[in-house]
Tab-separated table of C-alpha atoms in Angstrom:
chain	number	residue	atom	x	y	z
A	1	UNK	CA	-14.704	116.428	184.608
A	2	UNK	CA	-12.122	117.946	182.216
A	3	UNK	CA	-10.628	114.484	181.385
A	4	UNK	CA	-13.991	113.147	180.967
A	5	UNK	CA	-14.525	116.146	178.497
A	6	UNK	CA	-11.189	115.966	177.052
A	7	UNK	CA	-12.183	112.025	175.964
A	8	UNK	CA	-15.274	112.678	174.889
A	9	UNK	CA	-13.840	114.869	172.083
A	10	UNK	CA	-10.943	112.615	171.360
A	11	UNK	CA	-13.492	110.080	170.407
A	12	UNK	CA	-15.457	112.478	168.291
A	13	UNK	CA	-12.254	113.092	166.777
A	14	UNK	CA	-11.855	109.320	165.794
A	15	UNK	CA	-15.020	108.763	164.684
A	16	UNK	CA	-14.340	112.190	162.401
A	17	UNK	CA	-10.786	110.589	161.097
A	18	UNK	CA	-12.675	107.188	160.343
A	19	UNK	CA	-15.498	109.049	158.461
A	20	UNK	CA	-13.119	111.806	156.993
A	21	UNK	CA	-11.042	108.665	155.840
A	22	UNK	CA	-13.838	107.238	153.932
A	23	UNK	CA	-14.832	110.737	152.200
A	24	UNK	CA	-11.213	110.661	151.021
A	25	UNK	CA	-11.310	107.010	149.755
A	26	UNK	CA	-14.207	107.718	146.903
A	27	UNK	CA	-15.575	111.532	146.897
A	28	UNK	CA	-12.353	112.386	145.725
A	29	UNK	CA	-12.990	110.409	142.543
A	30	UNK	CA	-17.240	110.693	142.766
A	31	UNK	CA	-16.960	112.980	139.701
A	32	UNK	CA	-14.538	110.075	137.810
A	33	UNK	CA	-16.808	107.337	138.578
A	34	UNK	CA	-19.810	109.257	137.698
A	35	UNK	CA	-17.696	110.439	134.089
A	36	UNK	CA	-17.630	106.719	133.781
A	37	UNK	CA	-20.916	105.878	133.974
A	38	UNK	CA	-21.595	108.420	130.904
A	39	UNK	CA	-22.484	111.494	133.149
A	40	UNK	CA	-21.659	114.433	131.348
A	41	UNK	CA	-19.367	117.214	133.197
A	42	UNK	CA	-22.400	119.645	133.377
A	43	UNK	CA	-25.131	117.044	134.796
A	44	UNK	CA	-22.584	115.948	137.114
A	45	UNK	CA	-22.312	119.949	138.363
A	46	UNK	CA	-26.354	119.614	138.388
A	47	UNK	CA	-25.917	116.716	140.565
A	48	UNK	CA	-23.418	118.179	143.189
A	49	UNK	CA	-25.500	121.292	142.884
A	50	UNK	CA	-29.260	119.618	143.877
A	51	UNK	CA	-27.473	117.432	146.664
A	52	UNK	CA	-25.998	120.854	148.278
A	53	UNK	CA	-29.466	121.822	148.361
A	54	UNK	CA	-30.901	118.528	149.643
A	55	UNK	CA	-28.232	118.879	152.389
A	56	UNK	CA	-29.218	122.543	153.252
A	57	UNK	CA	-32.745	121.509	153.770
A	58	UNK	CA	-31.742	118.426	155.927
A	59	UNK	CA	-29.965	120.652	157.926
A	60	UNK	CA	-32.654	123.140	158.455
A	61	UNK	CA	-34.395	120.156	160.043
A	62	UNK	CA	-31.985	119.399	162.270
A	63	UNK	CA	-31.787	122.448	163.703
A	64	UNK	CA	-35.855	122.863	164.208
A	65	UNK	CA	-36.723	119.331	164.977
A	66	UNK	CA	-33.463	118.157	166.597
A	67	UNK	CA	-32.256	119.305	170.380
A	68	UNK	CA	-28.617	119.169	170.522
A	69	UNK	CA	-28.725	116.385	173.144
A	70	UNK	CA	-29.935	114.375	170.359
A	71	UNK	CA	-28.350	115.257	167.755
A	72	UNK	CA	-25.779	112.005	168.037
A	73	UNK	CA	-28.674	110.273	166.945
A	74	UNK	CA	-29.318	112.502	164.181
A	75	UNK	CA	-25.816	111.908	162.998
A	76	UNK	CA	-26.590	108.023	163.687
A	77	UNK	CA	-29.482	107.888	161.241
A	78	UNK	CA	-27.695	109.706	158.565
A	79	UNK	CA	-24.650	107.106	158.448
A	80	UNK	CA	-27.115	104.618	158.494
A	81	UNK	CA	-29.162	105.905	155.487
A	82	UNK	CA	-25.938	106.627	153.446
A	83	UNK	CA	-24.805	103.277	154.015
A	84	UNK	CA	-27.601	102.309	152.156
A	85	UNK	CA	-27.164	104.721	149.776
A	86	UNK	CA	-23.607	104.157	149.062
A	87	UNK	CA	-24.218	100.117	148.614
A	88	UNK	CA	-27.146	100.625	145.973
A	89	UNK	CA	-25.044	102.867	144.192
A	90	UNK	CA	-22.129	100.155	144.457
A	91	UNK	CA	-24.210	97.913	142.244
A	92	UNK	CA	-25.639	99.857	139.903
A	93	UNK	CA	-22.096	101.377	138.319
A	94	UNK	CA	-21.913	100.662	134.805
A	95	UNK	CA	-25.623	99.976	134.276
A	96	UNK	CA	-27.948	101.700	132.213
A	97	UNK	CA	-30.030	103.211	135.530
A	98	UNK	CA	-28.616	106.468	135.295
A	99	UNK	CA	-31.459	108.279	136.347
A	100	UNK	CA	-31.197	106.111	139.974
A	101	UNK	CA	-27.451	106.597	139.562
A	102	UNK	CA	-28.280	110.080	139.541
A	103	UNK	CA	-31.228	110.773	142.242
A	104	UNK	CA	-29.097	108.300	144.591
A	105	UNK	CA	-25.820	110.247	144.473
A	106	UNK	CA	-27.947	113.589	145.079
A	107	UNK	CA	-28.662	112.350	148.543
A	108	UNK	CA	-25.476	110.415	148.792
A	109	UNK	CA	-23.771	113.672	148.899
A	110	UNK	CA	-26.473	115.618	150.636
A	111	UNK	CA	-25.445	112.615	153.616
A	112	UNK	CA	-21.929	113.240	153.820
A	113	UNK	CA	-22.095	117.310	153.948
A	114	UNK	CA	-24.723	116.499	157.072
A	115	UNK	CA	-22.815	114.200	158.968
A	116	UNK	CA	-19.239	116.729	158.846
A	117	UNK	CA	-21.650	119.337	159.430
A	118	UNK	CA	-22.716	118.194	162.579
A	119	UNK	CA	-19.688	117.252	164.321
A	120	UNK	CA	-18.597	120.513	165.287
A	121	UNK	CA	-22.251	121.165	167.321
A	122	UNK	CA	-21.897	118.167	169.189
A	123	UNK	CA	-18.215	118.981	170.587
A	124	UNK	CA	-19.468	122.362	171.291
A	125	UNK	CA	-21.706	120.351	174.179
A	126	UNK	CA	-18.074	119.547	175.498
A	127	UNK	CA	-15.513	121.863	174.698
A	128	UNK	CA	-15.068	125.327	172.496
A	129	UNK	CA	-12.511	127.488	171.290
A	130	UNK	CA	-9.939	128.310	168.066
A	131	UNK	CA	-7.669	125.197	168.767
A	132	UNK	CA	-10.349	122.711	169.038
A	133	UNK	CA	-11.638	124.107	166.063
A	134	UNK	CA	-8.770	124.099	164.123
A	135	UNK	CA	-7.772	120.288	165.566
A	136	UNK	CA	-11.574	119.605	164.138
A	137	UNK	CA	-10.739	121.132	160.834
A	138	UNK	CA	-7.678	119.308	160.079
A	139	UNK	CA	-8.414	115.957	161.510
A	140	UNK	CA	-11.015	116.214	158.907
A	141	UNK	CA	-8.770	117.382	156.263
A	142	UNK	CA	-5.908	115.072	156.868
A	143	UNK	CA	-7.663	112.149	157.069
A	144	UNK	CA	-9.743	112.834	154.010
A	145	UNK	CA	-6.178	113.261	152.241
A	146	UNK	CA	-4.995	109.881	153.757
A	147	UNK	CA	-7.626	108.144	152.229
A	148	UNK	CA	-6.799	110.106	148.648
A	149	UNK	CA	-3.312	108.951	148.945
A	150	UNK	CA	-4.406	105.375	149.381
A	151	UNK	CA	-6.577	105.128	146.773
A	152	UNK	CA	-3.839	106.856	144.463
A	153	UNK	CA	-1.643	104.324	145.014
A	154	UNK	CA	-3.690	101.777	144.474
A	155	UNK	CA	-5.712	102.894	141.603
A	156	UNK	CA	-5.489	100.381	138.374
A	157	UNK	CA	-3.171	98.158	140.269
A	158	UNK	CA	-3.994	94.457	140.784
A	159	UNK	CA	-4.658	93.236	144.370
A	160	UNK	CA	-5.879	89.370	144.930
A	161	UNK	CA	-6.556	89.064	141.140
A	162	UNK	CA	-9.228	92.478	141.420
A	163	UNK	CA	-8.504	95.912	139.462
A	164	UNK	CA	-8.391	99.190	141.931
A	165	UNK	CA	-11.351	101.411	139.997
A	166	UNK	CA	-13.766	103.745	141.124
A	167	UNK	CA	-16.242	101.289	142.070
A	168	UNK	CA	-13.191	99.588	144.265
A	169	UNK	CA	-12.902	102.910	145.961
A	170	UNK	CA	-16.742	103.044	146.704
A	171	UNK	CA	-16.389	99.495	148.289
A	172	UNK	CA	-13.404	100.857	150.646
A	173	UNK	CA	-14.907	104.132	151.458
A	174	UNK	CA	-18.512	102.185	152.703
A	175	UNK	CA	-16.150	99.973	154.672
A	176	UNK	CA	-14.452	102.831	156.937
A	177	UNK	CA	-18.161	104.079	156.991
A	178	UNK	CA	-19.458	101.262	158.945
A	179	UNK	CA	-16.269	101.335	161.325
A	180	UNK	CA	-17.207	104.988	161.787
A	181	UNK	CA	-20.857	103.677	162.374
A	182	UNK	CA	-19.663	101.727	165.067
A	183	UNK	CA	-17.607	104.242	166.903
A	184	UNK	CA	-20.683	106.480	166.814
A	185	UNK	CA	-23.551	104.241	168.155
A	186	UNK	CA	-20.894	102.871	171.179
A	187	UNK	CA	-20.624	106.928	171.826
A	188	UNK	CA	-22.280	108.273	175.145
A	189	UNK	CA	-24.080	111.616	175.736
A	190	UNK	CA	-26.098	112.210	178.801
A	191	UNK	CA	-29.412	113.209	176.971
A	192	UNK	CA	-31.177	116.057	178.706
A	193	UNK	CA	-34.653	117.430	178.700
A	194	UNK	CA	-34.510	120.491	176.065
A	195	UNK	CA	-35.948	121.618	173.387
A	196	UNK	CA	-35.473	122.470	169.450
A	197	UNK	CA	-33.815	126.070	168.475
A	198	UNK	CA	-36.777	128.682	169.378
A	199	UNK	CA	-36.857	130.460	166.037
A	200	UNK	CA	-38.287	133.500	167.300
A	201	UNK	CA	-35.627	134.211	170.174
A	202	UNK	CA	-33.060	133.410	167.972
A	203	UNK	CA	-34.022	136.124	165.570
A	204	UNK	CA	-34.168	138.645	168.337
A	205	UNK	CA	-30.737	137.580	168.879
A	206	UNK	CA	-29.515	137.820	164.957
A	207	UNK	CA	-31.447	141.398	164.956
A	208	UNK	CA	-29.372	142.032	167.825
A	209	UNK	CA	-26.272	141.016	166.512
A	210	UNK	CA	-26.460	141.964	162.506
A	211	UNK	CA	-22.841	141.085	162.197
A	212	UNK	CA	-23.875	137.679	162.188
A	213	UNK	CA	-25.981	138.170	159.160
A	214	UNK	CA	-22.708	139.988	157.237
A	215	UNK	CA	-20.690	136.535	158.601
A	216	UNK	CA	-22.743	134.395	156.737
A	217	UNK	CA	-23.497	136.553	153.680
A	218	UNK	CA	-19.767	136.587	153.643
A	219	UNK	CA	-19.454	133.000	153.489
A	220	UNK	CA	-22.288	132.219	151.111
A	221	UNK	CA	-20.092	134.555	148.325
A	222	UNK	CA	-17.068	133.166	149.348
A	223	UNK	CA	-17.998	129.303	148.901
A	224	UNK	CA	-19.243	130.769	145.768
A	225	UNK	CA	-16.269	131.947	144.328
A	226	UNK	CA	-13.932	128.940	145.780
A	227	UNK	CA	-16.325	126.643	143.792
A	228	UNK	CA	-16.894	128.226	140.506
A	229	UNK	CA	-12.953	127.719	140.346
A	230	UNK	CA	-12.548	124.110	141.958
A	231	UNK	CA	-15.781	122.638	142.380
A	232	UNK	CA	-14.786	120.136	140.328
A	233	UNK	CA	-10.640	119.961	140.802
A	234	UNK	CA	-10.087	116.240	139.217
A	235	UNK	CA	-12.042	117.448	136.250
A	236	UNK	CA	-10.296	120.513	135.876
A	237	UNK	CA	-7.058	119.333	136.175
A	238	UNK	CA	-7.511	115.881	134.083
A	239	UNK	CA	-9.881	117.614	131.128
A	240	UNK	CA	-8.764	121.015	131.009
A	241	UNK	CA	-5.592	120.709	132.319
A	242	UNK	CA	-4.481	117.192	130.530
A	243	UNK	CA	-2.740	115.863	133.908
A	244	UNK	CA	-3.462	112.095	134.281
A	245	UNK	CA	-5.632	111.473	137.268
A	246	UNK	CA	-2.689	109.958	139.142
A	247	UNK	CA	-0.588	113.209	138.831
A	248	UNK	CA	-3.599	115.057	139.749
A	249	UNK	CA	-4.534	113.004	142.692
A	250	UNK	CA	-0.875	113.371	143.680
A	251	UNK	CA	-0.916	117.011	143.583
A	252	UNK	CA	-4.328	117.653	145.082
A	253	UNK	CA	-3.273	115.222	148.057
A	254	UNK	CA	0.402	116.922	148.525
A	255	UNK	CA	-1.331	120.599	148.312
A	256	UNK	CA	-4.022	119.275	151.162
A	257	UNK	CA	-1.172	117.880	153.390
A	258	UNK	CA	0.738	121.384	153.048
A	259	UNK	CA	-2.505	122.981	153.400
A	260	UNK	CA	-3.370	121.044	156.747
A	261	UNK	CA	-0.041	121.969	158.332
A	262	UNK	CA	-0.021	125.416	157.409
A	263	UNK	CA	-3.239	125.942	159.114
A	264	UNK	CA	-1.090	124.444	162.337
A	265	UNK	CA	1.694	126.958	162.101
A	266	UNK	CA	-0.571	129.681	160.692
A	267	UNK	CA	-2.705	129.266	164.199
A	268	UNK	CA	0.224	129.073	166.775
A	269	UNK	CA	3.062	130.939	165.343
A	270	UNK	CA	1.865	133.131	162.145
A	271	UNK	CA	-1.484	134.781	163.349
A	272	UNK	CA	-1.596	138.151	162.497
A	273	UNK	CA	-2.646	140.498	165.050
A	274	UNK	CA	-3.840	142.284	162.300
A	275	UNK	CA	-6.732	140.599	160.440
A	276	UNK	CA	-6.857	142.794	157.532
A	277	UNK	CA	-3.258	141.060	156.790
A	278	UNK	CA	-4.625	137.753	157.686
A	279	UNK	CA	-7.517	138.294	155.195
A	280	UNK	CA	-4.896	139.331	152.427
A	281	UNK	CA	-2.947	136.259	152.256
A	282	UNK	CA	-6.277	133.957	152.779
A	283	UNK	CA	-8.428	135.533	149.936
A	284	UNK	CA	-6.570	138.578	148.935
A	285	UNK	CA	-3.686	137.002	147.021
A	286	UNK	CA	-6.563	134.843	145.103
A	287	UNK	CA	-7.575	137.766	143.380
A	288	UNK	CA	-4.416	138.633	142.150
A	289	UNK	CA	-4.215	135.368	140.326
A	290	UNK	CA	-7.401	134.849	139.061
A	291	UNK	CA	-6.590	138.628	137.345
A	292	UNK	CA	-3.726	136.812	135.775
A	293	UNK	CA	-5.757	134.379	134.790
A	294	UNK	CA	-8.040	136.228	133.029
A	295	UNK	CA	-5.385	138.850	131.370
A	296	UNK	CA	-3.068	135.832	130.329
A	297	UNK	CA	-5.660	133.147	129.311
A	298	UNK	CA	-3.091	130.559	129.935
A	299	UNK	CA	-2.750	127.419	131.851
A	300	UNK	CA	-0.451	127.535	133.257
A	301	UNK	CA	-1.455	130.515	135.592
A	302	UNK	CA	-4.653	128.306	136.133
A	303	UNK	CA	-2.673	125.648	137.346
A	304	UNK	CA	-1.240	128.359	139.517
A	305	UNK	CA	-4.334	129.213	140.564
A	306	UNK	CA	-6.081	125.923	141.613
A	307	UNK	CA	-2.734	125.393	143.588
A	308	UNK	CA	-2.937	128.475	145.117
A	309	UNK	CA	-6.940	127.853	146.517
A	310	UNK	CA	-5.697	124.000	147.470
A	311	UNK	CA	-2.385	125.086	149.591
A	312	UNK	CA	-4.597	127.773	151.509
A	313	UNK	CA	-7.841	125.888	152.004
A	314	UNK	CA	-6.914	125.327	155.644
A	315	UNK	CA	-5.666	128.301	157.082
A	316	UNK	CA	-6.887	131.516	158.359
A	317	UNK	CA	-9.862	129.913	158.927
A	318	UNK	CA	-9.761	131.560	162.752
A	319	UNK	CA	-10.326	134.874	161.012
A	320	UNK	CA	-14.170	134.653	161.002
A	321	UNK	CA	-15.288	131.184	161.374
A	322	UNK	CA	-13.807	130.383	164.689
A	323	UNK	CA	-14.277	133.233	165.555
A	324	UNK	CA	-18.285	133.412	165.496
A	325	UNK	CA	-18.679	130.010	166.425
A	326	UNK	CA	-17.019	130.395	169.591
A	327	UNK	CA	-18.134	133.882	171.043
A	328	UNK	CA	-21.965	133.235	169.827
A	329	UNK	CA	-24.262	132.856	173.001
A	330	UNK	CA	-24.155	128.490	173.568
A	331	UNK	CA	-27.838	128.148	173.091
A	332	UNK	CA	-27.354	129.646	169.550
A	333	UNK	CA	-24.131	128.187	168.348
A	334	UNK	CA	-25.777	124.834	166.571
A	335	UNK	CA	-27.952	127.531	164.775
A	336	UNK	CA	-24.776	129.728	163.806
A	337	UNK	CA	-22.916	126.208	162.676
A	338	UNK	CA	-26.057	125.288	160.540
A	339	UNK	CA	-26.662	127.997	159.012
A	340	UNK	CA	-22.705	128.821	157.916
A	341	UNK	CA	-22.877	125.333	156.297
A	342	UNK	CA	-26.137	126.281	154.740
A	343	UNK	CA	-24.491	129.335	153.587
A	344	UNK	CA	-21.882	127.589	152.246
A	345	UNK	CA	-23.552	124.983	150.572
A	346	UNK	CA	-25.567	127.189	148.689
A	347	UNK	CA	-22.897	129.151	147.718
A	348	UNK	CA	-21.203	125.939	146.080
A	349	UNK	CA	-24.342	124.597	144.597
A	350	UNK	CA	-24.328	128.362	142.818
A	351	UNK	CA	-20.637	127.676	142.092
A	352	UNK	CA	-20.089	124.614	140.883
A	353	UNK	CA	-23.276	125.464	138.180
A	354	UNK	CA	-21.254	128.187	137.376
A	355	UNK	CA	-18.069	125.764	137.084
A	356	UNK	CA	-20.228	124.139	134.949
A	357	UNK	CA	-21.254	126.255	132.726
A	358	UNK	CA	-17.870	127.341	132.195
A	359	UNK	CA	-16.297	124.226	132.140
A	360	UNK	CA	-15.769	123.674	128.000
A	361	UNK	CA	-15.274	127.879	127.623
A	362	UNK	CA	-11.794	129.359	127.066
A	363	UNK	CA	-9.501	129.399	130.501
A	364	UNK	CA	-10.008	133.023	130.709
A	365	UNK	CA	-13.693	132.691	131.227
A	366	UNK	CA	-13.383	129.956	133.611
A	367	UNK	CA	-11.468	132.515	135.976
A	368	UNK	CA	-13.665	135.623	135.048
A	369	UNK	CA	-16.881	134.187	137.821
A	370	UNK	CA	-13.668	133.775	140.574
A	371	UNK	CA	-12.396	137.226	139.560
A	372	UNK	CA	-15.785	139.529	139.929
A	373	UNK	CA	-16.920	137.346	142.861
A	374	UNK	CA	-13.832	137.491	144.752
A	375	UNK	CA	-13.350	141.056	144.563
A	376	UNK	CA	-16.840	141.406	145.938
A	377	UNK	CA	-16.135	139.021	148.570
A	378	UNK	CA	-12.847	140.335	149.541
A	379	UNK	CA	-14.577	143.283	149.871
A	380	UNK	CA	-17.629	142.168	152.392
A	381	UNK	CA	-14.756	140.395	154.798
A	382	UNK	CA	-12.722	143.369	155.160
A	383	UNK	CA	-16.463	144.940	156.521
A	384	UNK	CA	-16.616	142.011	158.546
A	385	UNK	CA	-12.794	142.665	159.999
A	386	UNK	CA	-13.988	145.899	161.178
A	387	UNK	CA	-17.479	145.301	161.874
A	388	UNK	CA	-16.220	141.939	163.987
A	389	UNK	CA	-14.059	143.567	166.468
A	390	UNK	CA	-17.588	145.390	167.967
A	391	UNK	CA	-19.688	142.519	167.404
A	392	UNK	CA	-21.505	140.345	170.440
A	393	UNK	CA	-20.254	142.419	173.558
């Protein structure tokens, strides 16, 4: 029974580094390709914004309509109906639709976010616990930056007498979508007779537990303040910054690698006992240079910054995530999952408006949202360090 369990997540763990290869191959670049079809930087921060909403929404069906036994084919549709949506969007770059061009890429996104968000839940039928959580997390990661480093490579190279653009990347990505498509559909899972979330139990549960309700206030401020200072990196770094999008691919791809196998070492040799020390060098550190930012208006401390959030993505993400995910009761833990994601798209669909807004404003300003955010995050989590070590006994 344990090897049987042990496959089942290994091939929920392909399927993730097939689909996590195809996110890498294009998303990485959505914001590009949608600058080149005459998008401007704050309607494409409108776009990202709506889609995080469409996604939290989705989700919110999921979790009332959809039993966990079926939630494979939940995940099945959704590939499906991206699929779609990726291919109409393949042929309508560089046309004048930009209002389909738009309401297509809201959902486009809104796809993705619900098929990553639901991988987690279904292993959870299988297996739990930090490590398998943390293998989840950078399988997803890695992959994702294997894809970016491909399509930096080959980006505005000729291959068989065609130009590597955006739309090239778009082509790829749908291709590794349908070989994740296939992995999925040829995946077994006994279906058994249960039913949706019961809303009203799981309240009494929450009420029970308030922590839970700091956990995912925490994260909704936090995703906040990570993307009203990255949600759009290749932007950032190519507009504001005046890299070339190869360097800047380059750089976001090396700091995700490092990121990816920091989070490794971080789990099994550098864990803190101590989480308030954890929660320092995960968020704390931030803070200090986003105040440099601000005081220094320079950009080269931005740079500093966006390096900083990129090489510590990954890690210490045991502190609370895991953590909840893992000690909720099982009949609540798809709730938990969809509701953190909900929380944190939210908080990005507030942040990357903000990142938005900001965008064209001097570099102090485009730190000053992090800055006051982040200190009131920073702030919540260390409540949640000491609130955590009482919660759900």
């Amino acid at each position: 029974m344990k090897k049987l369990t042990s496959n089942k997540c290994f091939i929920l763990l392909v399927f993730l580094a097939f689909f996590g290869f195809s996110i890498g191959l294009f998303d990485n670049y959505r914001d590009l390709w949608l600058s080149s079809n005459n998008i401007s930087t704050l309607t494409i921060s409108h776009i990202k914004s709506i889609s995080y909403i469409i996604t939290v929404l989705v989700l919110f069906f999921f979790t009332l309509k959809v039993s966990s036994s079926k939630l494979k084919n939940g995940i099945t549709i959704t590939i499906v109906l991206k699929m779609i949506t990726s291919s109409i969007l393949l042929c309508l770059n560089n046309t004048s639709n930009l209002f389909l061009i738009k309401f297509l890429m809201f959902f486009d996104i809104a796809f993705t976010q619900v098929i990553v968000s639901s991988i987690y839940p279904l292993m959870l039928k299988f297996a739990r616990g930090d490590e398998l959580y943390t293998k989840k997390e950078v399988i997803e990661s890695l992959f994702n930056k294997l894809g970016f480093f491909l399509v930096s490579i080959l980006l505005g190279k000729m291959i068989f007498g065609t130009v590597i653009n955006y739309n090239i990347c778009l082509l790829l990505s749908l291709i590794f979508t349908f070989i994740a498509f296939i992995i999925i559909i040829n995946f077994e899972i006994e279906e058994k007779k249960e039913s949706a979330v019961d809303i009203k139990e799981a309240i009494k549960y929450f009420n029970k537990n308030k922590v839970l309700y700091l956990f995912l206030i925490t994260n909704l401020i936090a995703s906040i303040t990570w993307s009203s200072m990255i949600g759009m990196p290749l932007l950032t770094l190519t507009k504001t910054l005046n890299l070339s999008p190869k360097i800047s691919s380059f750089l976001i791809l090396g700091l995700g690698i490092i990121s990816n196998l920091l989070a490794i070492i971080v789990v099994k040799y550098l864990r803190s006992k101590n989480d308030y020390i954890n929660l320092f060098f995960k968020f704390g550190f931030r803070i200090i240079i986003y105040l440099l930012v601000f005081l220094t208006n320079d950009k080269l401390f931005l740079l500093i910054s966006l390096i900083t959030l990129l090489i510590t993505d990954c890690t210490y993400n045991f502190i609370f995530a895991s953590h909840f995910t893992n000690i909720i009761d099982e009949k609540y833990s798809l709730l938990l999952i969809v509701l953190k994601y909900c929380t944190s798209l939210i908080g990005n669909a507030v942040g990357v408006s903000i990142c938005g807004l900001v965008f064209n404003l001097s570099i102090k300003y485009i730190a000053l949202p992090a800055l006051i955010i982040g200190i009131i995050h920073y702030i919540l989590a260390s409540i949640l360090v000491h609130k955590k070590r009482y919660s759900l006994i």
